[in-house]
PDB file of C-alpha atoms in Angstrom:
ATOM      1  CA  ASP T   1      11.247  32.316  80.766  1.00 53.00           C
ATOM      2  CA  THR T   2      10.633  29.882  77.869  1.00 74.00           C
ATOM      3  CA  GLY T   3      12.784  32.023  75.544  1.00 92.00           C
ATOM      4  CA  VAL T   4      11.987  33.471  72.056  1.00 95.00           C
ATOM      5  CA  SER T   5      10.113  31.071  69.755  1.00 95.00           C
ATOM      6  CA  GLN T   6       9.802  31.218  66.055  1.00 96.00           C
ATOM      7  CA  ASN T   7       7.588  29.260  63.648  1.00 96.00           C
ATOM      8  CA  PRO T   8       7.843  27.582  61.293  1.00 97.00           C
ATOM      9  CA  ARG T   9      11.525  26.547  61.684  1.00 95.00           C
ATOM     10  CA  HIS T  10      11.777  25.886  57.932  1.00 96.00           C
ATOM     11  CA  LYS T  11       9.748  26.997  55.061  1.00 98.00           C
ATOM     12  CA  ILE T  12      10.057  25.890  51.425  1.00 98.00           C
ATOM     13  CA  THR T  13       7.956  27.817  48.864  1.00 98.00           C
ATOM     14  CA  LYS T  14       7.842  28.414  45.252  1.00 97.00           C
ATOM     15  CA  ARG T  15       8.635  31.789  43.691  1.00 97.00           C
ATOM     16  CA  GLY T  16       5.763  34.166  43.580  1.00 97.00           C
ATOM     17  CA  GLN T  17       4.009  32.568  46.796  1.00 98.00           C
ATOM     18  CA  ASN T  18       3.254  34.508  49.973  1.00 98.00           C
ATOM     19  CA  VAL T  19       4.727  33.288  53.444  1.00 98.00           C
ATOM     20  CA  THR T  20       4.150  34.301  56.884  1.00 98.00           C
ATOM     21  CA  PHE T  21       6.406  33.812  59.942  1.00 98.00           C
ATOM     22  CA  ARG T  22       5.568  34.062  63.497  1.00 98.00           C
ATOM     23  CA  CYS T  23       7.685  35.029  66.576  1.00 98.00           C
ATOM     24  CA  ASP T  24       6.612  34.814  70.103  1.00 97.00           C
ATOM     25  CA  PRO T  25       8.945  36.919  72.387  1.00 96.00           C
ATOM     26  CA  ILE T  26       9.996  36.412  76.003  1.00 94.00           C
ATOM     27  CA  SER T  27       6.819  37.373  77.941  1.00 91.00           C
ATOM     28  CA  GLU T  28       6.996  40.994  79.322  1.00 87.00           C
ATOM     29  CA  HIS T  29       9.617  42.116  76.770  1.00 91.00           C
ATOM     30  CA  ASN T  30       8.154  45.286  75.194  1.00 91.00           C
ATOM     31  CA  ARG T  31      10.685  45.330  72.220  1.00 93.00           C
ATOM     32  CA  LEU T  32      10.603  42.874  69.268  1.00 95.00           C
ATOM     33  CA  TYR T  33      13.200  42.867  66.425  1.00 96.00           C
ATOM     34  CA  TRP T  34      13.434  41.051  63.047  1.00 97.00           C
ATOM     35  CA  TYR T  35      16.785  40.370  61.361  1.00 97.00           C
ATOM     36  CA  ARG T  36      17.593  38.725  58.258  1.00 97.00           C
ATOM     37  CA  GLN T  37      20.795  36.507  57.900  1.00 96.00           C
ATOM     38  CA  THR T  38      22.031  35.091  54.470  1.00 95.00           C
ATOM     39  CA  LEU T  39      24.569  32.433  54.152  1.00 90.00           C
ATOM     40  CA  GLY T  40      28.124  33.521  55.443  1.00 88.00           C
ATOM     41  CA  GLN T  41      26.906  36.837  56.331  1.00 92.00           C
ATOM     42  CA  GLY T  42      26.114  38.376  59.862  1.00 94.00           C
ATOM     43  CA  PRO T  43      22.239  39.194  60.564  1.00 96.00           C
ATOM     44  CA  GLU T  44      20.982  42.559  59.279  1.00 96.00           C
ATOM     45  CA  PHE T  45      18.195  44.559  60.937  1.00 95.00           C
ATOM     46  CA  LEU T  46      14.950  44.673  59.220  1.00 96.00           C
ATOM     47  CA  THR T  47      12.438  46.341  61.685  1.00 96.00           C
ATOM     48  CA  TYR T  48      11.540  46.610  65.344  1.00 94.00           C
ATOM     49  CA  PHE T  49       8.550  47.220  67.491  1.00 94.00           C
ATOM     50  CA  GLN T  50       8.054  48.644  70.968  1.00 92.00           C
ATOM     51  CA  ASN T  51       4.780  47.316  72.153  1.00 93.00           C
ATOM     52  CA  GLU T  52       2.436  47.271  69.113  1.00 93.00           C
ATOM     53  CA  ALA T  53       4.180  50.419  67.406  1.00 93.00           C
ATOM     54  CA  GLN T  54       6.694  49.863  64.663  1.00 94.00           C
ATOM     55  CA  LEU T  55       9.564  52.279  65.394  1.00 91.00           C
ATOM     56  CA  GLU T  56      11.931  51.568  62.609  1.00 91.00           C
ATOM     57  CA  LYS T  57      12.230  49.896  59.354  1.00 92.00           C
ATOM     58  CA  SER T  58      15.290  49.159  57.269  1.00 92.00           C
ATOM     59  CA  ARG T  59      15.582  49.967  53.620  1.00 89.00           C
ATOM     60  CA  LEU T  60      16.014  46.148  53.257  1.00 85.00           C
ATOM     61  CA  LEU T  61      12.269  45.832  54.118  1.00 88.00           C
ATOM     62  CA  SER T  62      10.848  46.397  50.605  1.00 90.00           C
ATOM     63  CA  ASP T  63       7.129  46.872  49.818  1.00 93.00           C
ATOM     64  CA  ARG T  64       6.742  43.114  49.650  1.00 96.00           C
ATOM     65  CA  PHE T  65       7.622  42.750  53.350  1.00 96.00           C
ATOM     66  CA  SER T  66       5.141  43.588  56.006  1.00 96.00           C
ATOM     67  CA  ALA T  67       5.430  43.027  59.815  1.00 96.00           C
ATOM     68  CA  GLU T  68       2.999  43.573  62.693  1.00 96.00           C
ATOM     69  CA  ARG T  69       2.730  43.197  66.374  1.00 96.00           C
ATOM     70  CA  PRO T  70      -0.922  43.730  66.720  1.00 90.00           C
ATOM     71  CA  LYS T  71      -1.388  43.177  70.675  1.00 87.00           C
ATOM     72  CA  GLY T  72       2.123  44.011  71.691  1.00 85.00           C
ATOM     73  CA  SER T  73       2.882  40.443  72.170  1.00 91.00           C
ATOM     74  CA  PHE T  74       3.692  38.016  69.078  1.00 96.00           C
ATOM     75  CA  SER T  75       4.759  39.404  65.767  1.00 97.00           C
ATOM     76  CA  THR T  76       4.211  38.164  62.195  1.00 97.00           C
ATOM     77  CA  LEU T  77       6.400  38.957  59.111  1.00 98.00           C
ATOM     78  CA  GLU T  78       4.709  38.298  55.931  1.00 97.00           C
ATOM     79  CA  ILE T  79       6.524  38.323  52.629  1.00 97.00           C
ATOM     80  CA  GLN T  80       4.430  38.562  49.269  1.00 97.00           C
ATOM     81  CA  ARG T  81       5.323  37.421  45.914  1.00 97.00           C
ATOM     82  CA  THR T  82       8.642  35.820  47.285  1.00 97.00           C
ATOM     83  CA  GLU T  83      11.647  35.877  45.163  1.00 96.00           C
ATOM     84  CA  GLN T  84      14.699  33.607  45.255  1.00 96.00           C
ATOM     85  CA  GLY T  85      16.732  36.353  46.770  1.00 95.00           C
ATOM     86  CA  ASP T  86      14.447  36.294  49.875  1.00 96.00           C
ATOM     87  CA  SER T  87      16.004  32.803  50.858  1.00 97.00           C
ATOM     88  CA  ALA T  88      17.494  33.401  54.021  1.00 97.00           C
ATOM     89  CA  MET T  89      17.302  32.797  57.695  1.00 96.00           C
ATOM     90  CA  TYR T  90      14.740  35.297  59.496  1.00 97.00           C
ATOM     91  CA  LEU T  91      15.736  35.805  63.003  1.00 97.00           C
ATOM     92  CA  CYS T  92      13.519  37.439  65.618  1.00 97.00           C
ATOM     93  CA  ALA T  93      14.758  38.878  69.016  1.00 96.00           C
ATOM     94  CA  SER T  94      13.149  40.539  72.003  1.00 94.00           C
ATOM     95  CA  SER T  95      14.432  42.725  74.791  1.00 91.00           C
ATOM     96  CA  LEU T  96      12.907  44.818  77.769  1.00 88.00           C
ATOM     97  CA  VAL T  97      14.206  48.309  76.937  1.00 80.00           C
ATOM     98  CA  LEU T  98      15.636  50.409  79.695  1.00 72.00           C
ATOM     99  CA  SER T  99      16.198  47.468  82.028  1.00 61.00           C
ATOM    100  CA  PRO T 100      19.460  46.989  83.674  1.00 54.00           C
ATOM    101  CA  THR T 101      19.956  43.827  81.560  1.00 55.00           C
ATOM    102  CA  ASP T 102      18.605  45.374  78.353  1.00 72.00           C
ATOM    103  CA  THR T 103      19.884  42.622  75.908  1.00 86.00           C
ATOM    104  CA  GLN T 104      18.481  41.348  72.749  1.00 91.00           C
ATOM    105  CA  TYR T 105      17.675  37.454  73.050  1.00 93.00           C
ATOM    106  CA  PHE T 106      17.346  35.653  69.833  1.00 95.00           C
ATOM    107  CA  GLY T 107      15.083  32.891  68.535  1.00 95.00           C
ATOM    108  CA  PRO T 108      16.240  29.778  66.576  1.00 93.00           C
ATOM    109  CA  GLY T 109      15.217  31.450  63.450  1.00 95.00           C
ATOM    110  CA  THR T 110      13.054  30.576  60.444  1.00 97.00           C
ATOM    111  CA  ARG T 111      14.886  29.132  57.388  1.00 96.00           C
ATOM    112  CA  LEU T 112      13.234  30.304  54.093  1.00 98.00           C
ATOM    113  CA  THR T 113      14.065  28.464  50.882  1.00 98.00           C
ATOM    114  CA  VAL T 114      12.480  30.000  47.843  1.00 97.00           C
ATOM    115  CA  LEU T 115      12.523  27.563  44.808  1.00 96.00           C
TER     116      LEU T 115
ATOM    117  CA  ALA O   1      27.309  55.569  60.868  1.00 76.00           C
ATOM    118  CA  GLN O   2      28.085  52.691  62.873  1.00 82.00           C
ATOM    119  CA  SER O   3      29.790  49.505  61.699  1.00 89.00           C
ATOM    120  CA  VAL O   4      32.198  46.732  62.699  1.00 94.00           C
ATOM    121  CA  THR O   5      34.819  44.916  60.932  1.00 96.00           C
ATOM    122  CA  GLN O   6      35.935  41.312  61.857  1.00 97.00           C
ATOM    123  CA  LEU O   7      39.450  41.089  60.727  1.00 96.00           C
ATOM    124  CA  ASP O   8      39.466  37.248  60.354  1.00 96.00           C
ATOM    125  CA  SER O   9      36.750  35.381  58.538  1.00 96.00           C
ATOM    126  CA  HIS O  10      38.296  32.041  60.050  1.00 97.00           C
ATOM    127  CA  VAL O  11      40.396  31.393  62.858  1.00 98.00           C
ATOM    128  CA  SER O  12      41.683  27.709  63.671  1.00 98.00           C
ATOM    129  CA  VAL O  13      43.269  26.898  67.158  1.00 97.00           C
ATOM    130  CA  SER O  14      44.349  23.819  68.919  1.00 97.00           C
ATOM    131  CA  GLU O  15      42.360  22.696  72.025  1.00 97.00           C
ATOM    132  CA  GLY O  16      44.110  24.146  75.001  1.00 97.00           C
ATOM    133  CA  THR O  17      45.659  27.199  73.302  1.00 98.00           C
ATOM    134  CA  PRO O  18      44.540  30.913  73.446  1.00 98.00           C
ATOM    135  CA  VAL O  19      41.965  32.251  71.346  1.00 98.00           C
ATOM    136  CA  LEU O  20      41.895  35.786  69.895  1.00 98.00           C
ATOM    137  CA  LEU O  21      39.125  37.116  67.642  1.00 98.00           C
ATOM    138  CA  ARG O  22      39.647  40.654  66.329  1.00 98.00           C
ATOM    139  CA  CYS O  23      37.175  43.351  65.929  1.00 97.00           C
ATOM    140  CA  ASN O  24      37.375  47.004  65.069  1.00 97.00           C
ATOM    141  CA  TYR O  25      34.415  49.292  65.152  1.00 94.00           C
ATOM    142  CA  SER O  26      33.463  52.833  63.735  1.00 90.00           C
ATOM    143  CA  SER O  27      30.908  54.881  65.712  1.00 83.00           C
ATOM    144  CA  SER O  28      30.253  58.591  65.804  1.00 76.00           C
ATOM    145  CA  TYR O  29      28.814  58.333  69.360  1.00 79.00           C
ATOM    146  CA  SER O  30      29.877  56.290  72.400  1.00 80.00           C
ATOM    147  CA  PRO O  31      28.931  52.835  71.352  1.00 85.00           C
ATOM    148  CA  SER O  32      27.589  49.724  73.235  1.00 88.00           C
ATOM    149  CA  LEU O  33      29.708  46.633  71.976  1.00 91.00           C
ATOM    150  CA  PHE O  34      28.702  42.947  72.113  1.00 93.00           C
ATOM    151  CA  TRP O  35      30.088  39.653  71.049  1.00 97.00           C
ATOM    152  CA  TYR O  36      27.392  36.887  69.997  1.00 97.00           C
ATOM    153  CA  VAL O  37      28.024  33.189  69.492  1.00 97.00           C
ATOM    154  CA  GLN O  38      26.218  31.252  66.914  1.00 95.00           C
ATOM    155  CA  HIS O  39      26.514  27.273  67.120  1.00 92.00           C
ATOM    156  CA  PRO O  40      25.182  25.286  64.141  1.00 84.00           C
ATOM    157  CA  ASN O  41      21.388  25.128  64.251  1.00 77.00           C
ATOM    158  CA  LYS O  42      21.166  27.197  67.361  1.00 82.00           C
ATOM    159  CA  GLY O  43      20.155  30.710  68.246  1.00 86.00           C
ATOM    160  CA  LEU O  44      22.546  33.530  68.816  1.00 93.00           C
ATOM    161  CA  GLN O  45      23.757  33.794  72.303  1.00 94.00           C
ATOM    162  CA  LEU O  46      25.232  36.734  74.025  1.00 94.00           C
ATOM    163  CA  LEU O  47      28.763  36.175  75.199  1.00 96.00           C
ATOM    164  CA  LEU O  48      29.304  39.514  76.781  1.00 94.00           C
ATOM    165  CA  LYS O  49      28.599  43.237  76.315  1.00 91.00           C
ATOM    166  CA  TYR O  50      30.495  46.671  76.873  1.00 90.00           C
ATOM    167  CA  THR O  51      28.169  49.672  77.785  1.00 81.00           C
ATOM    168  CA  SER O  52      30.783  52.324  78.993  1.00 75.00           C
ATOM    169  CA  ALA O  53      31.571  50.751  82.427  1.00 75.00           C
ATOM    170  CA  ALA O  54      34.661  48.713  82.853  1.00 83.00           C
ATOM    171  CA  THR O  55      36.788  48.495  79.678  1.00 89.00           C
ATOM    172  CA  LEU O  56      37.752  44.813  80.392  1.00 94.00           C
ATOM    173  CA  VAL O  57      34.354  42.733  80.105  1.00 94.00           C
ATOM    174  CA  LYS O  58      34.095  39.293  81.282  1.00 95.00           C
ATOM    175  CA  GLY O  59      31.562  36.996  79.688  1.00 94.00           C
ATOM    176  CA  ILE O  60      30.330  33.406  79.792  1.00 95.00           C
ATOM    177  CA  ASN O  61      32.542  30.303  79.170  1.00 94.00           C
ATOM    178  CA  GLY O  62      35.834  31.989  80.054  1.00 96.00           C
ATOM    179  CA  PHE O  63      35.681  34.586  77.394  1.00 97.00           C
ATOM    180  CA  GLU O  64      36.522  38.323  77.802  1.00 97.00           C
ATOM    181  CA  ALA O  65      36.965  41.407  75.562  1.00 97.00           C
ATOM    182  CA  GLU O  66      38.677  44.677  76.074  1.00 94.00           C
ATOM    183  CA  PHE O  67      37.333  47.919  74.744  1.00 93.00           C
ATOM    184  CA  LYS O  68      40.147  50.232  73.505  1.00 93.00           C
ATOM    185  CA  LYS O  69      38.834  53.378  72.452  1.00 90.00           C
ATOM    186  CA  SER O  70      42.210  54.586  71.022  1.00 91.00           C
ATOM    187  CA  GLU O  71      42.417  51.683  68.809  1.00 93.00           C
ATOM    188  CA  THR O  72      38.602  51.544  68.160  1.00 93.00           C
ATOM    189  CA  SER O  73      38.924  47.857  68.891  1.00 95.00           C
ATOM    190  CA  PHE O  74      37.000  45.198  70.938  1.00 96.00           C
ATOM    191  CA  HIS O  75      39.016  41.983  70.630  1.00 98.00           C
ATOM    192  CA  LEU O  76      37.601  38.765  72.106  1.00 98.00           C
ATOM    193  CA  THR O  77      39.983  36.402  73.907  1.00 98.00           C
ATOM    194  CA  LYS O  78      39.875  33.223  75.919  1.00 98.00           C
ATOM    195  CA  PRO O  79      42.966  31.717  77.693  1.00 97.00           C
ATOM    196  CA  SER O  80      42.356  28.168  76.712  1.00 97.00           C
ATOM    197  CA  ALA O  81      40.172  26.909  73.886  1.00 97.00           C
ATOM    198  CA  HIS O  82      37.715  24.029  74.318  1.00 97.00           C
ATOM    199  CA  MET O  83      36.305  21.706  71.506  1.00 96.00           C
ATOM    200  CA  SER O  84      32.830  23.204  72.447  1.00 95.00           C
ATOM    201  CA  ASP O  85      33.968  26.605  71.542  1.00 97.00           C
ATOM    202  CA  ALA O  86      33.975  25.733  67.824  1.00 96.00           C
ATOM    203  CA  ALA O  87      31.146  28.140  66.470  1.00 97.00           C
ATOM    204  CA  GLU O  88      30.555  31.303  64.482  1.00 97.00           C
ATOM    205  CA  TYR O  89      31.396  34.548  66.302  1.00 98.00           C
ATOM    206  CA  PHE O  90      29.751  38.036  65.622  1.00 97.00           C
ATOM    207  CA  CYS O  91      31.022  41.287  66.986  1.00 97.00           C
ATOM    208  CA  VAL O  92      27.942  43.794  67.218  1.00 95.00           C
ATOM    209  CA  VAL O  93      27.686  47.552  67.806  1.00 91.00           C
ATOM    210  CA  THR O  94      24.751  49.618  68.725  1.00 87.00           C
ATOM    211  CA  ILE O  95      24.539  53.348  69.717  1.00 75.00           C
ATOM    212  CA  LEU O  96      21.065  53.492  71.169  1.00 72.00           C
ATOM    213  CA  GLN O  97      20.086  51.402  74.268  1.00 67.00           C
ATOM    214  CA  GLY O  98      17.364  49.011  72.832  1.00 69.00           C
ATOM    215  CA  GLY O  99      18.175  49.981  69.409  1.00 81.00           C
ATOM    216  CA  LYS O 100      18.884  47.886  66.333  1.00 88.00           C
ATOM    217  CA  LEU O 101      22.182  45.844  66.460  1.00 92.00           C
ATOM    218  CA  ILE O 102      24.858  46.145  63.677  1.00 93.00           C
ATOM    219  CA  PHE O 103      26.566  42.823  63.127  1.00 96.00           C
ATOM    220  CA  GLY O 104      29.953  42.170  61.886  1.00 96.00           C
ATOM    221  CA  GLN O 105      30.594  39.674  59.085  1.00 95.00           C
ATOM    222  CA  GLY O 106      31.406  36.877  61.679  1.00 97.00           C
ATOM    223  CA  THR O 107      34.442  34.807  62.405  1.00 97.00           C
ATOM    224  CA  GLU O 108      34.156  31.101  62.260  1.00 97.00           C
ATOM    225  CA  LEU O 109      36.305  29.375  65.011  1.00 97.00           C
ATOM    226  CA  SER O 110      37.502  25.911  64.565  1.00 97.00           C
ATOM    227  CA  VAL O 111      39.164  24.063  67.387  1.00 97.00           C
ATOM    228  CA  LYS O 112      41.429  21.145  66.681  1.00 96.00           C
ATOM    229  CA  PRO O 113      41.934  18.310  68.896  1.00 94.00           C
TER     230      PRO O 113
END
């Protein structure tokens, strides 16, 4: 169990550019979640997958955001035409749903700064 | 709808004194409740969780929390603070096993020597 990993850890981009983040969950975990955390706030739910199926999307996830989990393992979160308001920490978590220890384990996050 | 309110944005204690971080929740259904801790530049770590078993839940590092349905509260306590406890603490609710987590605003805990 190597934990949830996220890459890159930091991303600085200019407004209008596209960015993509990657999350590698704990192996065997069937659920994968994305959250966004802005400074001084608690994380807010964006979307989650069970295996490769995207089961729920938050209204926070505008049309510029897209997430995929093509083979039910790693996931990517892409933001198109970034805006300054997208600056935040993007957190990924994974869990093994319906297990006795169904707990979401979080990665270290990707900090996005949009200039 | 579900929500949590953390009643203090910042709590400061002296090392060796008790810690109390307050959390009230709102839920239309029987909730699962959690406390997570976030140290600077580190990921969120689960401290403890309540899932309708014992109302007094013990977690890691000496923390515990008591679920009080009549008061809709889930306060986090520790008898004696340690310098390493300084961090941001989040109270979290969910109603569906494996579903999305709803976080409170967070309480920053400072520990003075």
